[in-house]
């Protein structure tokens, strides 16, 4: 039986634990504390929770001020309103001074669902990754999220930790050791590598099983940290399997696919297919429908694998 | 209030104006008008009102100052140097490659600078965050934030104003250096912000309006702000852009222009500085 859990729920419960353990942890939200699950922290630690109202720019800079006063602020809202609305505030007040602020948006990507394009973020990884001093993390499941929230609380400096709305399969068990900047090979293989992040890693594991029946051996490299990129594991994948398919719940421009393309073209040119949202905005629909609609499924990854193998063979 | 301090602080402000002029003449880049309009307000803070230890910039008991109008960095830098945060010779490196005195305040590089500003509209929010954080620790530190009047056109300032009142941040004192001019001309013509006092009042602040070059009024306003409970205070300081250098005064064209070789002696003369260059 596959366990299902939402990364935002793991965030909410882990924040509660951190609140007990570390009095420096404070939390800010912009009128979405029920959705982002920071409401749990708000209830238990009301004096350390600041509902900033629908004013994300002020929220981000207030967090920077709290960090300047020695606090460890976690800042939450939907991804588009954190990364998008407050981009320059994050750049100037958080990243430039290396403020110890953790931007932890929930509702990344298209699985926001019915709210549609205005609330779906398909560009946030790209625009956060472009900022110097910024660390960008997209966990695959609830277990990794809990570990990542703890890791970023201990890490000194700005972090963008992108979470999702919906329940996703739990891939890791409690023995999993999350380390910022380190990827994890989830399945071995020698014909190609799926390099995936967030909820696409679960799809890559299914795709790897399906392809096995066709005699194709697909490695699955999960990169929760998109910046800094784990160049060692990526280079191994390129040199040992000779073909790469990236997968992410994000635009194919500038996110994981973009980061991998940049790395490979400089260090180990390798046939590459990027699976993601193909330079389009999101749209309304149920999360599962939208993933199918945009091809963010194991079938989408399998198609991409066959295409990349054709190119690999043609070399 | 210590009235006997007023002439001393006025003399200090005059010397810092001279320092600003020399620094900006040397760098040939930077913001003259807004540094001169703000220097009396800044002088009163650094040499009277602020609790700080220049020899120990990270002292936990210090009050905090945030220069929201970061382009007036030269005014803060001369006050920091005069206080002893770093050698005065460093001022000659303003805006140079490798200098710790960046074009706009940088907390990573300059001792005594609390946060990074320069992109207008963000400083008051940061000051609110500092005040919230210090309050959590039970301190009585005060937080001062100096804004420009043109800066009030940024919507984020009003988000911050709303939240400061909401959180009853009575340790926060905002100061508006209202010199009435911005890059493209008069604030009133570019995008009017008046009535500044009424706006802050409507947002739930305690409001004081003063002549921002009257040292006695400045000291009194800072002292009064510290007595206000349950709400933040804003001091709307009416100032003159380019104050102290007659031919810079009230000219928007000197917003981001530095004194030329020809203007330097005239500017220093205008400040009553008769020393040989």
PDB file of C-alpha atoms in Angstrom, chain B residues 22 33 46-47 102 120 160 171 201 242 276:
ATOM      1  CA  UNK B  22      34.571  66.389   0.073  1.00  0.00           C
ATOM      2  CA  UNK B  33      21.035  66.835  -2.380  1.00  0.00           C
ATOM      3  CA  UNK B  46      24.380  59.360  15.967  1.00  0.00           C
ATOM      4  CA  UNK B  47      25.703  62.020  18.348  1.00  0.00           C
ATOM      5  CA  UNK B 102      29.089  50.696  -1.460  1.00  0.00           C
ATOM      6  CA  UNK B 120      13.269  52.275  -2.156  1.00  0.00           C
ATOM      7  CA  UNK B 160       4.725  48.616   6.416  1.00  0.00           C
ATOM      8  CA  UNK B 171       9.729  51.334  19.717  1.00  0.00           C
ATOM      9  CA  UNK B 201      -2.307  59.565  11.115  1.00  0.00           C
ATOM     10  CA  UNK B 242      21.038  70.436  -0.792  1.00  0.00           C
ATOM     11  CA  UNK B 276      42.934  75.462   2.311  1.00  0.00           C
TER      12      UNK B 276
END
